[in-house]
Coordinates of C-alpha atoms in Angstrom, one line a residue:
X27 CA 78.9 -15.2 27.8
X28 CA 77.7 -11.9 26.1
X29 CA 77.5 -14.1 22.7
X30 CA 75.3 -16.3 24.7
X31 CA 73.2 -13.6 25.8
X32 CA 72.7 -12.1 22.8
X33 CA 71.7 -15.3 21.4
X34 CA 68.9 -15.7 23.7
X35 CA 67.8 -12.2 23.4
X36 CA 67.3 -12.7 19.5
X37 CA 65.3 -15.7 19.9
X38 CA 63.2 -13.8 22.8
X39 CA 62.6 -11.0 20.0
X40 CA 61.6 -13.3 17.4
X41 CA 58.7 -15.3 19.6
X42 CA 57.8 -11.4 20.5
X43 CA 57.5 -10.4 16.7
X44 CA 55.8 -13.9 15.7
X45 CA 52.7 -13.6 17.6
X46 CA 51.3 -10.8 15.6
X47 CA 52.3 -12.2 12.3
X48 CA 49.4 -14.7 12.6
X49 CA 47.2 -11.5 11.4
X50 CA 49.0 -8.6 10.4
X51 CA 47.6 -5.6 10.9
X52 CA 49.3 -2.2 9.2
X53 CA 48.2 0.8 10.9
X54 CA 47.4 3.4 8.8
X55 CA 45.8 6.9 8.8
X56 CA 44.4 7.2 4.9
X57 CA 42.5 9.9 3.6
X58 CA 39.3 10.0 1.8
X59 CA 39.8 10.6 -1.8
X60 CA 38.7 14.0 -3.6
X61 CA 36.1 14.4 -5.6
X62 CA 37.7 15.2 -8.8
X63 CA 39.2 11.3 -8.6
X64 CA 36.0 9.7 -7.4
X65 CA 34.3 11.1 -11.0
X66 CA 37.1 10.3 -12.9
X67 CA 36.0 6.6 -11.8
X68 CA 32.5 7.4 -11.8
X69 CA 32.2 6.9 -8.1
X70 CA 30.5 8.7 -5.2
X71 CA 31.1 9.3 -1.7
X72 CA 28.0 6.6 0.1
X73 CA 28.9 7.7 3.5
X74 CA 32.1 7.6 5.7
X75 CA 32.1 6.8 9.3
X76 CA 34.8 6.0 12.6
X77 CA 34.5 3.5 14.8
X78 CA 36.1 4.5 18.2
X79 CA 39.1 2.1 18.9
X80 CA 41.7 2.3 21.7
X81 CA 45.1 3.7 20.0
X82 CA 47.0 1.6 17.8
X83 CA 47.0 -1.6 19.7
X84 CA 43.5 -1.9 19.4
X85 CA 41.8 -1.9 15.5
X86 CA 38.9 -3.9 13.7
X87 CA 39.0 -7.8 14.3
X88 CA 36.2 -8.5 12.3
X89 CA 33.6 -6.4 9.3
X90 CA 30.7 -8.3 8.3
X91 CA 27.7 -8.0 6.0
X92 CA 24.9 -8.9 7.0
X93 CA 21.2 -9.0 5.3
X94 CA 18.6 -7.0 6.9
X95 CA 14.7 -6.6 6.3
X96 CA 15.1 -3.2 4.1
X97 CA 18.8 -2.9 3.7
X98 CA 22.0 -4.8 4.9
X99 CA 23.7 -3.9 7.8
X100 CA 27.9 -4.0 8.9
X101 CA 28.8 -5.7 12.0
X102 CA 32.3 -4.8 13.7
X103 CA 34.1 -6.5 16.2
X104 CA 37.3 -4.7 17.9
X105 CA 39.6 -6.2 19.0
X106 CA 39.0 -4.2 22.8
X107 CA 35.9 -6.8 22.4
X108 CA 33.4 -3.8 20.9
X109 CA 30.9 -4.5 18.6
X110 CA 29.2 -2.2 16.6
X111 CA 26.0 -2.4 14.1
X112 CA 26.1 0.1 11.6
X113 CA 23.5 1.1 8.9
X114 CA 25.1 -0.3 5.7
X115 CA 23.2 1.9 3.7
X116 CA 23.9 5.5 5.8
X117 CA 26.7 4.9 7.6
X118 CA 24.7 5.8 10.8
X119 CA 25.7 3.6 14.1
X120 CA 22.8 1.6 15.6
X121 CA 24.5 0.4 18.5
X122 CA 27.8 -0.6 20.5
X123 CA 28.3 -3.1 23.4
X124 CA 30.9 -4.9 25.1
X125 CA 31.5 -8.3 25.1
X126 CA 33.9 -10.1 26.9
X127 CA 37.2 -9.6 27.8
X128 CA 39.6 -6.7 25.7
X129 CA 41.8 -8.7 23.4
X130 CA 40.0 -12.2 23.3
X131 CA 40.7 -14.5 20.8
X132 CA 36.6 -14.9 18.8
X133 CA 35.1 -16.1 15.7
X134 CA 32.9 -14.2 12.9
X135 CA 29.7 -13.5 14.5
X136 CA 26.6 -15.4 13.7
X137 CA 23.0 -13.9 13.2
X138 CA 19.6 -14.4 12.5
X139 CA 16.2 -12.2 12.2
X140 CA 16.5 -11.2 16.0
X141 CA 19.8 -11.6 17.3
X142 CA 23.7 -11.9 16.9
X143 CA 25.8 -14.5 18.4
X144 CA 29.3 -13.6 19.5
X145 CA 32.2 -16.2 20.3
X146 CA 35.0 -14.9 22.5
X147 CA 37.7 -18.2 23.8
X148 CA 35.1 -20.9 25.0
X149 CA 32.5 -18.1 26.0
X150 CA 28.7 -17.6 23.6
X151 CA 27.4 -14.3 24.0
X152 CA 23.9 -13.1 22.6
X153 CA 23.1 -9.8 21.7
X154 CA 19.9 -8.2 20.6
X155 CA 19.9 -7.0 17.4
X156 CA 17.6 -3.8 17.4
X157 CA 19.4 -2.6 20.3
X158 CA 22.7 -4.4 21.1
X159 CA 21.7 -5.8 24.9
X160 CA 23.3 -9.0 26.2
X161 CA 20.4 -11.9 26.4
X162 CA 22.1 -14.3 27.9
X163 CA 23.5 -14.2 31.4
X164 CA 25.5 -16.6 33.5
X165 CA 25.2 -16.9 37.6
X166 CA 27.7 -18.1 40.2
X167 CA 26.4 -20.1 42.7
X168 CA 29.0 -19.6 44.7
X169 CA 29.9 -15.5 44.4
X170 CA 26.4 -15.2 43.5
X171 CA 28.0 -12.7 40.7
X172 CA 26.1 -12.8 37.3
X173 CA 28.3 -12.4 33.8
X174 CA 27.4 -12.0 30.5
X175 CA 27.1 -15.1 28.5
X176 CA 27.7 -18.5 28.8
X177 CA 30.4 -21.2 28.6
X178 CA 30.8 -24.2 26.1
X179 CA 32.3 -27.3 26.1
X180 CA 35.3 -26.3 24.2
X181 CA 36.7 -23.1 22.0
X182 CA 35.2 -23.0 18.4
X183 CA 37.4 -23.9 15.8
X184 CA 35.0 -21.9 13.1
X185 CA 32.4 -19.5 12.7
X186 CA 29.3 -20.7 13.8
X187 CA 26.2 -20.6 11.9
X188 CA 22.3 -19.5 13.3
X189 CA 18.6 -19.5 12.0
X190 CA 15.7 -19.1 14.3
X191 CA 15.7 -22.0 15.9
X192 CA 19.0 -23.6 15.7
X193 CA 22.8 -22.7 16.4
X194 CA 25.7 -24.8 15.1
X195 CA 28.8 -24.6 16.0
X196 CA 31.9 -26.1 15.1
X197 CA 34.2 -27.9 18.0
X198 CA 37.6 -29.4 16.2
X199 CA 36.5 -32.6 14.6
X200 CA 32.5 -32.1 16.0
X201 CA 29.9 -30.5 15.2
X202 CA 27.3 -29.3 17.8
X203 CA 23.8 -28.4 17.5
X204 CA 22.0 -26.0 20.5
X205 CA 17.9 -24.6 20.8
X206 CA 17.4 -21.3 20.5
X207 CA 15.1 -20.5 23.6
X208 CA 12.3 -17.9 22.7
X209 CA 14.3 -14.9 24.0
X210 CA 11.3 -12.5 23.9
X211 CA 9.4 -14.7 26.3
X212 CA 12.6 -15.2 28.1
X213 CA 13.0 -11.2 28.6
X214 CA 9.6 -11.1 30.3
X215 CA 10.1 -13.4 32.3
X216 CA 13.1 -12.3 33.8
X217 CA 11.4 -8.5 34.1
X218 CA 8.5 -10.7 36.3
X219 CA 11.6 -11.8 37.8
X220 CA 13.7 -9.0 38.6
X221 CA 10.3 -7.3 40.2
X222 CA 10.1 -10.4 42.3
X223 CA 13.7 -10.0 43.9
X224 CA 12.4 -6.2 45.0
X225 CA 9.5 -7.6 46.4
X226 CA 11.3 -11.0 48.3
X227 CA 14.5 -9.9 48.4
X228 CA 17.4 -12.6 48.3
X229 CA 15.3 -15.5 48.1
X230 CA 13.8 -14.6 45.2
X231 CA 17.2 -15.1 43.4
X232 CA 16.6 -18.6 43.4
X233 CA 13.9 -18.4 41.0
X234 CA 15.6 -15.8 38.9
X235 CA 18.7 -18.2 38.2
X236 CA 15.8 -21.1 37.5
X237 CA 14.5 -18.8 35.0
X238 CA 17.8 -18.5 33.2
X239 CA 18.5 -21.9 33.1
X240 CA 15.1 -22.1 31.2
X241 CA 15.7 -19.8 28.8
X242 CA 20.1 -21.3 28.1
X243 CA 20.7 -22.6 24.6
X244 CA 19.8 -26.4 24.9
X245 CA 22.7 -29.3 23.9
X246 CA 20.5 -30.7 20.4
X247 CA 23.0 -33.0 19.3
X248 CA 26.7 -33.7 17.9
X249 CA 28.2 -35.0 15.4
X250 CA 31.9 -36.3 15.6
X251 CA 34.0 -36.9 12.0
X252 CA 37.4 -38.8 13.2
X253 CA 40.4 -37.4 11.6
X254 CA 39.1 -34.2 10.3
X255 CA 38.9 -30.8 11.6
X256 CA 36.2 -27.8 10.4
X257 CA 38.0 -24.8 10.4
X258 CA 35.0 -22.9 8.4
X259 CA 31.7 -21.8 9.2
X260 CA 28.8 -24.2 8.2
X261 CA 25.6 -23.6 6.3
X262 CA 21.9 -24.4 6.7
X263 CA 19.5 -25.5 3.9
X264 CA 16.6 -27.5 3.8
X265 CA 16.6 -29.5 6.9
X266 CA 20.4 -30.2 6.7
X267 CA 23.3 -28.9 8.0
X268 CA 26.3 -28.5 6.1
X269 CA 29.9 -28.7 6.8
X270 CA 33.7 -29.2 5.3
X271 CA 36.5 -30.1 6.4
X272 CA 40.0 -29.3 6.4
X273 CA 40.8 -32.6 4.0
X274 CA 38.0 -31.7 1.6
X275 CA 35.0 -34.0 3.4
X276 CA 31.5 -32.4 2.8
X277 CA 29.0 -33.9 5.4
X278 CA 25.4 -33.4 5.6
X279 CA 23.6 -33.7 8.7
X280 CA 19.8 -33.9 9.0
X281 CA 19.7 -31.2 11.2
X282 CA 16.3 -32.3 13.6
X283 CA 18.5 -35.7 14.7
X284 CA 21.8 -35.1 14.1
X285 CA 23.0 -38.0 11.9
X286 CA 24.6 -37.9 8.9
X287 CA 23.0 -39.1 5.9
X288 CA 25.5 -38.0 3.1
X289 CA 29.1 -37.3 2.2
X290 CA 31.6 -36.8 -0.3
X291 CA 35.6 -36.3 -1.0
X292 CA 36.9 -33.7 -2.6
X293 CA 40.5 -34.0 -4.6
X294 CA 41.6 -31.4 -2.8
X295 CA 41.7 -29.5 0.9
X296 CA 39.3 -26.9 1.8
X297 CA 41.2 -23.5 3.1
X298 CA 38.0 -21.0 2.4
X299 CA 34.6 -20.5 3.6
X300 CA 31.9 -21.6 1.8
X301 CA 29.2 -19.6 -0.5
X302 CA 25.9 -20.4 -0.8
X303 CA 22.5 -19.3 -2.4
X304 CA 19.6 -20.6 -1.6
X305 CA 20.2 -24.4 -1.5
X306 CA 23.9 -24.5 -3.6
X307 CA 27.1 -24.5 -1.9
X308 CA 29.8 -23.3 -3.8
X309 CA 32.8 -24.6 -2.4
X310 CA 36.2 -23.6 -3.4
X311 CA 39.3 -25.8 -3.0
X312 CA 43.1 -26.2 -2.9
X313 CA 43.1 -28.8 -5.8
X314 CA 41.6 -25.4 -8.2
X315 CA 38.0 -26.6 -8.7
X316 CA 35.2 -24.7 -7.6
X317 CA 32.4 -27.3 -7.2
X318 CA 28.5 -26.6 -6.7
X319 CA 26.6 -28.8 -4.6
X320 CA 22.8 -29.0 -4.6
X321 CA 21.4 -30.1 -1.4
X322 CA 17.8 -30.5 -2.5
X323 CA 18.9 -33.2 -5.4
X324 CA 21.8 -34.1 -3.0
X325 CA 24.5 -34.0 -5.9
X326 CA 27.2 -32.2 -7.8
X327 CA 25.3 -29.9 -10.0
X328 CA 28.8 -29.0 -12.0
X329 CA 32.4 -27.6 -11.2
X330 CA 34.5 -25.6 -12.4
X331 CA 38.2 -25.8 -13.1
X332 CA 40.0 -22.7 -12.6
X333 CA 44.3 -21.9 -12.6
X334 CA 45.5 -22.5 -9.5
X335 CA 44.4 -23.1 -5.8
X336 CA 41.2 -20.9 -4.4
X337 CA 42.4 -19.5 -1.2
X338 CA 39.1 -16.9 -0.6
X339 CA 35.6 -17.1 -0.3
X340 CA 33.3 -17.3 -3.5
X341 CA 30.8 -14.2 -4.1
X342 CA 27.6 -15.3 -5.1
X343 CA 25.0 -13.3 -6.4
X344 CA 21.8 -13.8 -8.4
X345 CA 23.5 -14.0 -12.1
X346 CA 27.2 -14.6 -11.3
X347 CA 30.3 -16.5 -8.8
X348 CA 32.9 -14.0 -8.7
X349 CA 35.7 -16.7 -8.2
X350 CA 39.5 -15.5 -7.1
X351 CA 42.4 -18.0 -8.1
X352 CA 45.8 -17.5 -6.4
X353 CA 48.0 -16.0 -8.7
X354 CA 45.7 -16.2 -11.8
X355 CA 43.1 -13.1 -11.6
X356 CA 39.5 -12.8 -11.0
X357 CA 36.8 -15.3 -12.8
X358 CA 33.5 -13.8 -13.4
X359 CA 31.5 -17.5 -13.9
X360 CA 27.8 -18.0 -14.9
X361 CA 26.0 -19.2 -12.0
X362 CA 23.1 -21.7 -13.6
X363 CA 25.9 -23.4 -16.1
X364 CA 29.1 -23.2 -14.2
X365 CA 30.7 -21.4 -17.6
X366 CA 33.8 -19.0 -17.9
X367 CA 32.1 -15.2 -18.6
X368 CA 35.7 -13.5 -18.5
X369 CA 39.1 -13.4 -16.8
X370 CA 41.1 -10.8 -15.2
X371 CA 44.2 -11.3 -14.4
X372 CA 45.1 -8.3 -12.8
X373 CA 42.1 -8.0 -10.0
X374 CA 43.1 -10.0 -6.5
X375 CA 39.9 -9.2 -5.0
X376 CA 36.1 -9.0 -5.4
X377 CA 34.5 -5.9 -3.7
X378 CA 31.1 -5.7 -5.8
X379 CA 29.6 -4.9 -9.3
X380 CA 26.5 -3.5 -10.4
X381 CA 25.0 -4.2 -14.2
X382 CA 27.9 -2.2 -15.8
X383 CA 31.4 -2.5 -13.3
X384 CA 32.9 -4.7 -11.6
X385 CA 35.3 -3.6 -8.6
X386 CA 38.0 -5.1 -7.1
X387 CA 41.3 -4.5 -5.9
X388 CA 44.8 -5.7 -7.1
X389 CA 47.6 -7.2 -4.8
X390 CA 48.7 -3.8 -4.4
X391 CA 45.9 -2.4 -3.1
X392 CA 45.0 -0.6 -6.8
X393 CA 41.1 0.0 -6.6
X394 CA 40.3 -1.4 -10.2
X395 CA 36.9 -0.9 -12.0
X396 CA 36.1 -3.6 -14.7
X397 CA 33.5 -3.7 -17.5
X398 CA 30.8 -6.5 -16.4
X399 CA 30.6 -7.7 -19.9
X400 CA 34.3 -8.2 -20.8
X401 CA 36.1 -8.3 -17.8
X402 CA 38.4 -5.6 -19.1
X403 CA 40.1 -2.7 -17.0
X404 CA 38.5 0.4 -17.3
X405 CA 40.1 2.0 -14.2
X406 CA 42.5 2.2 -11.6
X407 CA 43.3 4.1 -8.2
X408 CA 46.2 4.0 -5.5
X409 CA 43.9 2.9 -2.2
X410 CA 46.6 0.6 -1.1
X411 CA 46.1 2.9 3.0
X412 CA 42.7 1.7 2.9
X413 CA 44.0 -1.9 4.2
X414 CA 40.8 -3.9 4.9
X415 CA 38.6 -4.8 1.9
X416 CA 34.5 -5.9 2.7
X417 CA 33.4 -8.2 -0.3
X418 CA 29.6 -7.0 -0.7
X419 CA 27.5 -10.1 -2.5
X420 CA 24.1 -8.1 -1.9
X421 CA 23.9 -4.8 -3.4
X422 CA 26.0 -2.9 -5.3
X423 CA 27.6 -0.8 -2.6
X424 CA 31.4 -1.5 -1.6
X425 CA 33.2 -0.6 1.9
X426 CA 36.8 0.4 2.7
X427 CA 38.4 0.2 5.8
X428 CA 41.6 1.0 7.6
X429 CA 42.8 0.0 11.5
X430 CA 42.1 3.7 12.4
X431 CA 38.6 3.0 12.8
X432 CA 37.6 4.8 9.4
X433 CA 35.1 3.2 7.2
X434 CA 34.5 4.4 3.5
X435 CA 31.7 3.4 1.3
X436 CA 31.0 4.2 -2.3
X437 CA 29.1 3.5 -5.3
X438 CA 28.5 4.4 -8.9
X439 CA 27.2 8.0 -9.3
X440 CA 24.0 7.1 -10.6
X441 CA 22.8 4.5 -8.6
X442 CA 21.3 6.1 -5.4
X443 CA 19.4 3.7 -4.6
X444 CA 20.9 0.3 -3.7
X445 CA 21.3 -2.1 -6.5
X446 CA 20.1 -5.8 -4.7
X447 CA 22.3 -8.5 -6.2
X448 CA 21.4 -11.0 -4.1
X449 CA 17.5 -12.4 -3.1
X450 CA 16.7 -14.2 -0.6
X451 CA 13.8 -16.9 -0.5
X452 CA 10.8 -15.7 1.7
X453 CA 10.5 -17.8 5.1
X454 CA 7.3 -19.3 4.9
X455 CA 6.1 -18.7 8.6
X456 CA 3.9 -21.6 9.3
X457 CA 0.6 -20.3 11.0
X458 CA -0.5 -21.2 14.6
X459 CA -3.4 -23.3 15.1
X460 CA -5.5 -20.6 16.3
X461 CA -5.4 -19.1 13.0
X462 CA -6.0 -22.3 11.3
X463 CA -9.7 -22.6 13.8
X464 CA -10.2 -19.6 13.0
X465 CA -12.2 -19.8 9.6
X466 CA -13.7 -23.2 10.5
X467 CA -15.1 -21.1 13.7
X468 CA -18.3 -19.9 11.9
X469 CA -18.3 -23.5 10.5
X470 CA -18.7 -24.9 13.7
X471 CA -21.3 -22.7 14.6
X472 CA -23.7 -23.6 12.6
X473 CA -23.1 -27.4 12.5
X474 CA -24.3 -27.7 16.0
X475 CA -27.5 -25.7 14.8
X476 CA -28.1 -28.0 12.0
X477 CA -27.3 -31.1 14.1
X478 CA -30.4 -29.8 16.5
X479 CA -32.4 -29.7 13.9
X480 CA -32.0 -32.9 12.8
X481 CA -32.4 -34.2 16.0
X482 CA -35.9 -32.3 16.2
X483 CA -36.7 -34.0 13.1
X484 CA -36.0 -37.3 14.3
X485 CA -37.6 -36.5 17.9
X486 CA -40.5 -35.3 16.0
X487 CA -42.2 -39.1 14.9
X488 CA -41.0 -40.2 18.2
X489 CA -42.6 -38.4 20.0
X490 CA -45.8 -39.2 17.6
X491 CA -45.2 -42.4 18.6
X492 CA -45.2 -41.6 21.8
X493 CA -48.3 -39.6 22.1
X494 CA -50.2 -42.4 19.7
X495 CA -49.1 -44.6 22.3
X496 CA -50.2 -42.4 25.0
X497 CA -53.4 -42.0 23.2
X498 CA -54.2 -46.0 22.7
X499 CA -53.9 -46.3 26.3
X500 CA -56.3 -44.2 27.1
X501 CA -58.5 -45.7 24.5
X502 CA -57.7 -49.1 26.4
X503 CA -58.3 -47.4 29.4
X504 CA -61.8 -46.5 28.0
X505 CA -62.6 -49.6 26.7
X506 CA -61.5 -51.9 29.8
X507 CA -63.6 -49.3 32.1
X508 CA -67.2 -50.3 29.9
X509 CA -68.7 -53.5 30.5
X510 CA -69.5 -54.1 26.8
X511 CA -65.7 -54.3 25.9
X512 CA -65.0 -56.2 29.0
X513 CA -67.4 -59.2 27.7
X514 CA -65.7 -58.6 24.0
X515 CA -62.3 -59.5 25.3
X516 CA -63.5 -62.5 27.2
X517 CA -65.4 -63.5 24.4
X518 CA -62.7 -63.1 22.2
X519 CA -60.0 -64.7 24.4
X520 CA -61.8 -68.3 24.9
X521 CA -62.5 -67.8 21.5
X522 CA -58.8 -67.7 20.8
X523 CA -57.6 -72.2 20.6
X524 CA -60.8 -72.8 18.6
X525 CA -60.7 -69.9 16.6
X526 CA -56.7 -70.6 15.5
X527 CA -55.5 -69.7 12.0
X528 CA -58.6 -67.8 11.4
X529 CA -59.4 -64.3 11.8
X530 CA -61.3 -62.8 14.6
X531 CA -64.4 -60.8 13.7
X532 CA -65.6 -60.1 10.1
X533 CA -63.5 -58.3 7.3
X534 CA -61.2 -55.4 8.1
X535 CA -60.8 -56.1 11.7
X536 CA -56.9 -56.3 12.9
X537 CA -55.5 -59.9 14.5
X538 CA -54.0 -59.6 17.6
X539 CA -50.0 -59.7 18.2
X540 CA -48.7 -62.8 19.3
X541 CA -45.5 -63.4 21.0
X542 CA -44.0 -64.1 17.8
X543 CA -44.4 -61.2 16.6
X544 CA -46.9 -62.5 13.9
X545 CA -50.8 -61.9 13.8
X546 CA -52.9 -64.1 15.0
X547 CA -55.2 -65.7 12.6
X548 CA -53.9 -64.8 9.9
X549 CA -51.5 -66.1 7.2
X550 CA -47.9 -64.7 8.0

């Protein structure tokens, strides 16, 4: 009987011990390293900074890069369900809110110009992103209680992916499209709103939850791929919309309707987000190939074969894809041609490079700095405590991190300023029709002028007409009044069947009009 216990007591242990080894997190506390190292690598300290977390259960679920208007910023999620915008640049914290439950099961975040979107289970939650508020709020009709957020049809099985108008997520084998609402209108009108329900009271809750449902994320469209399943986030480029699957199936999805108008197989499954710049995806897969897909010319513009399968995101910047193959090293590969540069076969990860280094990390945890011309080792440091590496593709800048809360950032010694490595194509904001009427205002203006004008010119022999008109009548008048013309007119009227085809009085005198419009007594 005791064997038998103990029996069941192991297995209990190793379901307990299994959970956490879908992420494993190693606690540690590491220290920041001295100056005298950091020259002997030609480093210095950026900043260093400490995100609150709750004790060792809690730590950092998520670090993110994201591009900003000046300089990028760092997004952190906890896994308490914190997150935190930090300046990427200073180090200094921006904001921190709540979101959802502690210990929720979420996805990357997903951002645009003016907000962040945060996935927790089923649950979308948007956040302001100058100051971190919730924008989106949910109310029970029946507790009349209001939560932050709202809920989807199902749980996302990936990151989803946002601009300013559109929000994609990925649902198993679907993909689903929602409207972005104007949320600054939306936040006045739920200030008009919330000074209505001081004014009315309870009734004017009614309205409030009408103006909420008018300002949700609106179901666009979906799109269902039998069979498959998109485990990573999707990307947005000239009208389309994106997306691989797990079996290697790239679809493209006009993004306004929702259908797809393009695909193709890869030889191999896709474990590994995607990289992109501008309208390439570089997509990295478990059959060794990197391949880059133009979307605008809707076709493979090359690939490239590397040694073994690619198991982490490709680094894009403007020049460069830093490329990792499992068990192989680190490929630095020409962008425009697809080409080998170099080969490292120590380096395990990509962290960032300037126009002289290249840093990574080995698969010790060995901070390695490598020449950006040869790929060579120049370098190497013991920062295996720091245990969470932050690829950076847009500047030069990279960030340490470790489940403490600590975050480390450093950069070469004589680049103050942030080195961009990656530009981004200005959005071409497309001008409202009011500003489009405005230079054809003074146009307009004087158009009506000269349109009066010509009207007065053409009024101007009418009304000669008119007053020559005016003024034979009164000649008429004149004549009809004396008796002289009175016996002219008789005269000439009896006159008129004996006198036919012949003109009336001597030379130069005008023939009468006839109901035919012709003279009378004369020729035509």
């Amino acid at each position: 009987m005791k064997k038998h216990l103990a029996a069941i007591g192991l297995i209990v242990l190793t379901v307990t011990v299994a959970w956490p080894q879908e992420g494993v997190r190693i606690f540690t506390r590491p220290s920041t390293p001295s100056r005298e190292v950091l020259d002997r690598l030609g480093l210095t300290l950026g900043w260093k900074a400490r995100v609150p977390v709750e004790g060792m259960r809690d730590g950092f679920f998520t670090l993110q890069l994201l591009p900003g208007k000046d300089q990028p910023q760092l997004a952190v999620q906890t896994l308490a369900g914190s997150v935190v915008l930090l300046d990427a640049e200073t180090g200094d914290t921006l904001w921190r809110t709540s979101v959802a439950d502690p210990y929720w099961q979420g996805q990357p975040v997903a951002w645009n110009d003016t907000n962040l979107f945060v996935l927790k289970r089923a649950m979308l939650f948007v956040l302001n992103r100058a100051n971190g508020k919730h924008r989106l709020s949910t109310r029970n009709e029946f507790t009349k209680f209001t939560y932050d957020g709202v809920l989807l049809d199902f749980a996302p099985s990936a990151a989803p992916v946002a601009d300013d108008k559109i929000l994609v997520a990925c649902l198993g084998d679907r993909l689903v499209a929602y409207d972005m609402p104007d949320w600054e209108r939306a936040e006045a009108e739920l200030k008009g709103a919330v000074r209505e329900i001081k004014i009315q009271g309870d009734e004017a809750q009614l309205s409030l939850a009408e103006r909420l449902e008018r300002f949700r994320p609106m179901h666009k469209w979906a799109h269902i791929e039998p069979g498959n399943k998109f485990e990573q986030a999707p990307a947005l480029a000239n009208g389309a919309v994106a997306a691989v699957s797990h079996s290697g199936l790239m679809v493209f999805v006009e993004r306004k309707e929702g259908f797809a108008y393009q695909d193709y197989k890869l030889s191999g499954g896709v474990s590994v987000a995607t990289g992109q710049h501008g309208p390439v995806l570089y997509v990295g897969s478990q059959d060794a190939t990197l391949y880059a897909w133009n979307i605008v010319s809707e076709g493979l513009a090359w690939r490239f074969l590397s040694g073994g399968p690619i198991l982490t995101k490709p680094e894009v910047t403007d020049k460069d894809v830093f490329l990792v193959s499992d068990r192989v090293g680190l490929y630095r590969v020409d962008r425009a041609s697809g080409r080998e540069v170099w080969l490292n076969k120590q380096a395990e990860r990509f962290l960032s490079a300037n126009q002289k280094f290249v840093y990574g990390l080995d698969r010790t945890g060995r901070l390695l700095v490598l020449d950006y011309a040869r790929g060579t080792t120049l370098a190497a440091y013991d920062m295996r405590d720091w245990t969470i590496a932050v690829p950076n593709e847009l500047t030069d800048r990279f960030y340490l991190a470790s489940q403490d809360g600590q975050i480390l950032c450093l950069h070469h010694r004589d680049l103050a300023t942030p080195l961009k490595n990656k530009t981004f194509a200005p959005k071409i904001v497309p001008k409202k029709d009011e500003d489009k009427k405005e230079p054809m205002e003074p146009v307009k203006e004087k158009e009506p002028e000269k349109e009066k004008e010509k009207e007065a010119d053409k009024e101007k022999p009418k009304d000669k007409e008119k007053d020559k008109a005016k003024d034979d009548d009164k000649v008429g008048r004149l004549m009809m009044d004396s008796s002289a013309t009175r016996a002219y007119v008789v005269a000439a009227l009896t006159a008129l069947p004996k006198n036919r085809g012949r003109r009336v009085g001597g030379e130069g005198s005008q023939s009468l009009p006839s109901p035919s419009g012709r003279g009378v007594g004369g020729e035509g």
